[in-house]
């Protein structure tokens, strides 16, 4: 299948984990991708694995910095001539209960997720509006739906991404630009591998499907939202959770 033939996609936080899995699926479906990540060396290695400069490029980008996001999108336009799909995926965690969370930890997480997604959404929208087409996929989290202990920063940011995406979807729908959200549950990546075994086991007990998800299983949903398969969907939130907190 070539659901994204001749399309150009930008994926933030694309050097590893869910972002890289999304880039892999997109390239298999005919897209050219530009990976934006804090870690340029890892993004370059990933782009090489994906097939090299004809299909994948890497750019150092801190999503909290609007000019970095401009440069990332500019690189996609320069290399491949369009911007058809924008995936705002970059993320961090700084977990702590409110009793111990520092203001800096709160601000960092809000900045990367919420400001980062806002930067990516509005910069991509500016290009896509002119083109009269485009799909934006924002990565939230189940934590933004239900709120999780130790994540007042992350839950707030991930819930904020839903509000931001719905508002943007309404602003952009008549320009042919769709904005949708994915809320993954427990997915096996570097972000979750750092978790203590006890916390992992507690989460597993909440999952009706009784297993963690793989990054690829989020990526195929991103493909659905990025492609014409979801042509009449905007402002939606799709949960990829194995049924957890349904
Ligand atoms: P990951 O493996 O840690 O990958 C995140 C990537 O984002 C890393 O390459 C990281 O680079 C990059 N990044 C961090 N801050 C950035 C910034 N300011 N600008 C640009 N790139 C930045 O995490 P993941 O599990 O794939 O998570 C991807 C997304 O899914 C995140 O938004 C996360 O919140 C969300 N999510 C994950 C899960 C899960 O269970 N894994 C569940 C729900 C939602 P560095 O390595 O250099 O920091």
Short mmCIF file of C-alpha atoms in Angstrom, two decimals, residues 3-245:
data_model
loop_
_atom_site.label_atom_id
_atom_site.label_comp_id
_atom_site.label_asym_id
_atom_site.label_seq_id
_atom_site.Cartn_x
_atom_site.Cartn_y
_atom_site.Cartn_z
CA UNK A 3 -1.27 5.58 1.59
CA UNK A 4 1.17 8.50 1.76
CA UNK A 5 2.67 8.39 -1.74
CA UNK A 6 4.50 11.65 -2.54
CA UNK A 7 3.53 13.17 0.80
CA UNK A 8 6.00 14.93 3.07
CA UNK A 9 5.75 14.42 6.82
CA UNK A 10 7.55 16.10 9.70
CA UNK A 11 7.81 14.15 12.95
CA UNK A 12 9.08 15.87 16.10
CA UNK A 13 10.92 13.70 18.61
CA UNK A 14 11.45 11.38 15.65
CA UNK A 15 14.85 9.99 16.60
CA UNK A 16 13.48 7.13 18.70
CA UNK A 17 10.43 5.52 20.26
CA UNK A 18 6.95 6.31 18.99
CA UNK A 19 8.17 9.12 16.71
CA UNK A 20 10.62 6.84 14.93
CA UNK A 21 8.00 4.09 14.61
CA UNK A 22 5.67 6.64 13.00
CA UNK A 23 8.41 7.68 10.56
CA UNK A 24 9.05 4.02 9.66
CA UNK A 25 5.40 3.34 8.90
CA UNK A 26 5.09 6.58 6.92
CA UNK A 27 8.14 5.77 4.77
CA UNK A 28 6.78 2.27 4.07
CA UNK A 29 3.62 3.97 2.83
CA UNK A 30 5.52 6.17 0.38
CA UNK A 31 6.13 9.32 2.42
CA UNK A 32 9.30 11.36 2.71
CA UNK A 33 9.97 12.31 6.30
CA UNK A 34 11.92 14.93 8.20
CA UNK A 35 12.81 14.01 11.76
CA UNK A 36 13.17 16.89 14.21
CA UNK A 37 14.82 16.03 17.49
CA UNK A 38 16.98 17.49 20.24
CA UNK A 39 19.41 14.68 19.61
CA UNK A 40 20.78 15.34 16.11
CA UNK A 41 23.15 12.37 16.03
CA UNK A 42 20.32 9.95 16.87
CA UNK A 43 18.01 11.62 14.34
CA UNK A 44 20.69 11.38 11.64
CA UNK A 45 21.25 7.70 12.39
CA UNK A 46 17.49 7.12 12.23
CA UNK A 47 17.18 8.98 8.91
CA UNK A 48 19.98 6.82 7.46
CA UNK A 49 18.18 3.64 8.62
CA UNK A 50 14.98 4.91 7.02
CA UNK A 51 16.66 5.06 3.61
CA UNK A 52 18.86 8.14 3.54
CA UNK A 53 18.41 11.62 2.05
CA UNK A 54 16.04 10.62 -0.78
CA UNK A 55 13.37 9.74 1.77
CA UNK A 56 14.47 10.91 5.21
CA UNK A 57 16.26 13.91 6.64
CA UNK A 58 17.23 14.89 10.17
CA UNK A 59 17.19 18.35 11.71
CA UNK A 60 18.15 19.42 15.21
CA UNK A 61 15.07 21.00 16.69
CA UNK A 62 13.95 22.00 20.17
CA UNK A 63 10.17 22.19 19.86
CA UNK A 64 9.95 24.77 22.64
CA UNK A 65 11.76 27.20 20.35
CA UNK A 66 9.54 28.67 17.62
CA UNK A 67 12.46 29.47 15.31
CA UNK A 68 13.70 25.88 15.56
CA UNK A 69 10.25 24.66 14.51
CA UNK A 70 10.23 27.16 11.63
CA UNK A 71 13.62 25.86 10.51
CA UNK A 72 12.40 22.24 10.76
CA UNK A 73 9.40 22.93 8.56
CA UNK A 74 11.57 25.04 6.24
CA UNK A 75 13.92 22.08 5.84
CA UNK A 76 11.01 19.84 4.81
CA UNK A 77 9.81 22.38 2.25
CA UNK A 78 13.31 22.85 0.87
CA UNK A 79 14.11 19.15 0.66
CA UNK A 80 10.78 17.78 -0.54
CA UNK A 81 8.65 20.75 -1.68
CA UNK A 82 5.59 20.41 0.57
CA UNK A 83 4.36 19.77 4.09
CA UNK A 84 1.43 17.36 4.09
CA UNK A 85 1.62 15.79 7.54
CA UNK A 86 2.85 17.20 10.84
CA UNK A 87 3.21 14.91 13.84
CA UNK A 88 3.81 16.71 17.14
CA UNK A 89 5.27 13.88 19.18
CA UNK A 90 8.33 15.20 21.08
CA UNK A 91 8.02 14.62 24.78
CA UNK A 92 9.61 14.31 28.20
CA UNK A 93 8.50 13.31 31.67
CA UNK A 94 9.53 14.88 34.97
CA UNK A 95 7.36 12.87 37.35
CA UNK A 96 6.97 13.84 41.00
CA UNK A 97 4.04 14.32 43.32
CA UNK A 98 3.03 17.95 43.85
CA UNK A 99 4.64 17.84 47.26
CA UNK A 100 8.07 17.44 45.65
CA UNK A 101 7.68 18.70 42.06
CA UNK A 102 9.66 21.84 41.40
CA UNK A 103 8.29 24.76 39.45
CA UNK A 104 11.03 24.10 36.90
CA UNK A 105 9.82 20.51 36.39
CA UNK A 106 6.30 21.79 35.88
CA UNK A 107 7.39 24.44 33.38
CA UNK A 108 9.69 22.10 31.42
CA UNK A 109 6.95 19.58 30.77
CA UNK A 110 4.35 22.21 29.88
CA UNK A 111 6.88 23.83 27.55
CA UNK A 112 7.89 20.71 25.64
CA UNK A 113 4.43 19.19 25.25
CA UNK A 114 2.00 22.08 25.20
CA UNK A 115 4.08 24.93 23.80
CA UNK A 116 5.85 22.44 21.54
CA UNK A 117 2.58 21.13 20.11
CA UNK A 118 1.29 24.69 19.73
CA UNK A 119 4.46 25.74 17.88
CA UNK A 120 4.24 22.72 15.59
CA UNK A 121 0.51 23.04 14.98
CA UNK A 122 0.51 26.74 14.14
CA UNK A 123 3.67 26.68 12.03
CA UNK A 124 2.42 23.67 10.05
CA UNK A 125 -1.05 25.21 9.76
CA UNK A 126 0.38 28.35 8.16
CA UNK A 127 1.81 26.26 5.30
CA UNK A 128 -1.08 23.81 5.03
CA UNK A 129 -3.73 26.56 4.94
CA UNK A 130 -2.05 28.00 1.83
CA UNK A 131 -1.84 24.54 0.25
CA UNK A 132 -5.50 23.90 1.06
CA UNK A 133 -4.66 20.50 2.53
CA UNK A 134 -2.82 18.79 5.35
CA UNK A 135 -3.13 16.56 8.37
CA UNK A 136 -1.80 17.34 11.84
CA UNK A 137 -1.50 14.54 14.39
CA UNK A 138 -0.81 15.52 17.99
CA UNK A 139 0.37 12.97 20.51
CA UNK A 140 -1.38 13.34 23.86
CA UNK A 141 -1.59 10.58 26.49
CA UNK A 142 -4.09 8.66 28.52
CA UNK A 143 -2.59 10.64 31.41
CA UNK A 144 -4.31 13.70 29.92
CA UNK A 145 -7.68 11.92 29.98
CA UNK A 146 -7.71 10.55 33.51
CA UNK A 147 -4.87 12.34 35.36
CA UNK A 148 -2.14 10.19 36.91
CA UNK A 149 -0.47 10.48 40.30
CA UNK A 150 2.95 12.11 39.99
CA UNK A 151 2.06 13.75 36.69
CA UNK A 152 0.29 17.05 37.46
CA UNK A 153 2.64 18.62 34.89
CA UNK A 154 2.30 15.90 32.23
CA UNK A 155 -1.45 15.32 32.68
CA UNK A 156 -2.07 19.07 32.41
CA UNK A 157 0.05 19.35 29.26
CA UNK A 158 -1.48 16.28 27.62
CA UNK A 159 -5.05 17.42 28.41
CA UNK A 160 -4.08 20.84 27.06
CA UNK A 161 -3.04 19.24 23.77
CA UNK A 162 -6.61 17.97 23.35
CA UNK A 163 -8.08 21.47 23.82
CA UNK A 164 -5.47 23.04 21.58
CA UNK A 165 -6.09 20.47 18.85
CA UNK A 166 -9.87 20.85 18.92
CA UNK A 167 -9.61 24.65 18.73
CA UNK A 168 -7.10 24.38 15.87
CA UNK A 169 -9.31 21.80 14.10
CA UNK A 170 -12.18 24.31 14.13
CA UNK A 171 -9.95 27.11 12.82
CA UNK A 172 -8.53 24.97 10.02
CA UNK A 173 -11.34 22.66 8.86
CA UNK A 174 -12.57 24.94 6.06
CA UNK A 175 -8.99 25.25 4.76
CA UNK A 176 -8.81 21.49 4.17
CA UNK A 177 -6.54 20.91 7.15
CA UNK A 178 -7.46 18.22 9.71
CA UNK A 179 -6.16 18.06 13.28
CA UNK A 180 -6.52 14.89 15.35
CA UNK A 181 -5.08 13.51 18.57
CA UNK A 182 -3.79 10.14 19.75
CA UNK A 183 -3.82 9.20 23.42
CA UNK A 184 -1.46 6.24 23.89
CA UNK A 185 -1.58 4.20 27.07
CA UNK A 186 1.40 2.17 28.28
CA UNK A 187 3.73 1.80 25.30
CA UNK A 188 7.09 0.06 25.47
CA UNK A 189 9.73 2.78 24.76
CA UNK A 190 12.74 4.37 26.47
CA UNK A 191 10.30 6.68 28.27
CA UNK A 192 8.54 3.77 30.00
CA UNK A 193 11.53 1.44 30.32
CA UNK A 194 12.92 3.84 32.92
CA UNK A 195 9.89 3.08 35.13
CA UNK A 196 10.36 1.03 38.33
CA UNK A 197 9.06 -2.56 38.04
CA UNK A 198 6.38 -1.94 40.69
CA UNK A 199 4.90 0.98 38.76
CA UNK A 200 5.02 -1.07 35.54
CA UNK A 201 3.17 -3.98 37.20
CA UNK A 202 0.50 -1.64 38.61
CA UNK A 203 -0.16 -0.22 35.16
CA UNK A 204 -0.27 -3.68 33.56
CA UNK A 205 -3.00 -4.70 36.03
CA UNK A 206 -5.19 -1.87 34.67
CA UNK A 207 -4.99 -3.01 31.04
CA UNK A 208 -7.83 -5.29 29.86
CA UNK A 209 -5.65 -6.61 27.01
CA UNK A 210 -3.03 -7.53 29.64
CA UNK A 211 0.00 -6.28 27.76
CA UNK A 212 1.82 -3.06 27.00
CA UNK A 213 1.51 -1.64 23.50
CA UNK A 214 4.34 -1.43 20.99
CA UNK A 215 5.37 1.84 19.32
CA UNK A 216 4.31 0.34 15.97
CA UNK A 217 0.74 0.05 17.25
CA UNK A 218 0.61 3.80 17.83
CA UNK A 219 2.28 4.43 14.47
CA UNK A 220 -0.41 2.62 12.47
CA UNK A 221 -3.07 4.81 14.10
CA UNK A 222 -0.99 7.89 13.22
CA UNK A 223 -0.92 6.57 9.63
CA UNK A 224 -4.71 6.33 9.66
CA UNK A 225 -5.05 9.93 10.88
CA UNK A 226 -2.38 11.21 8.49
CA UNK A 227 -3.84 9.56 5.40
CA UNK A 228 -7.01 9.80 3.35
CA UNK A 229 -8.39 6.84 5.30
CA UNK A 230 -9.59 9.39 7.88
CA UNK A 231 -10.60 12.10 5.38
CA UNK A 232 -13.83 13.04 7.22
CA UNK A 233 -12.30 13.10 10.72
CA UNK A 234 -11.08 16.18 12.52
CA UNK A 235 -10.88 17.19 16.19
CA UNK A 236 -11.06 13.56 17.32
CA UNK A 237 -9.12 11.80 20.08
CA UNK A 238 -8.19 8.16 19.44
CA UNK A 239 -7.12 6.03 22.40
CA UNK A 240 -4.44 3.38 21.83
CA UNK A 241 -4.49 1.76 25.23
CA UNK A 242 -5.43 -1.92 25.13
CA UNK A 243 -8.70 -0.81 26.72
CA UNK A 244 -7.16 0.84 29.79
CA UNK A 245 -9.41 3.55 31.33
#
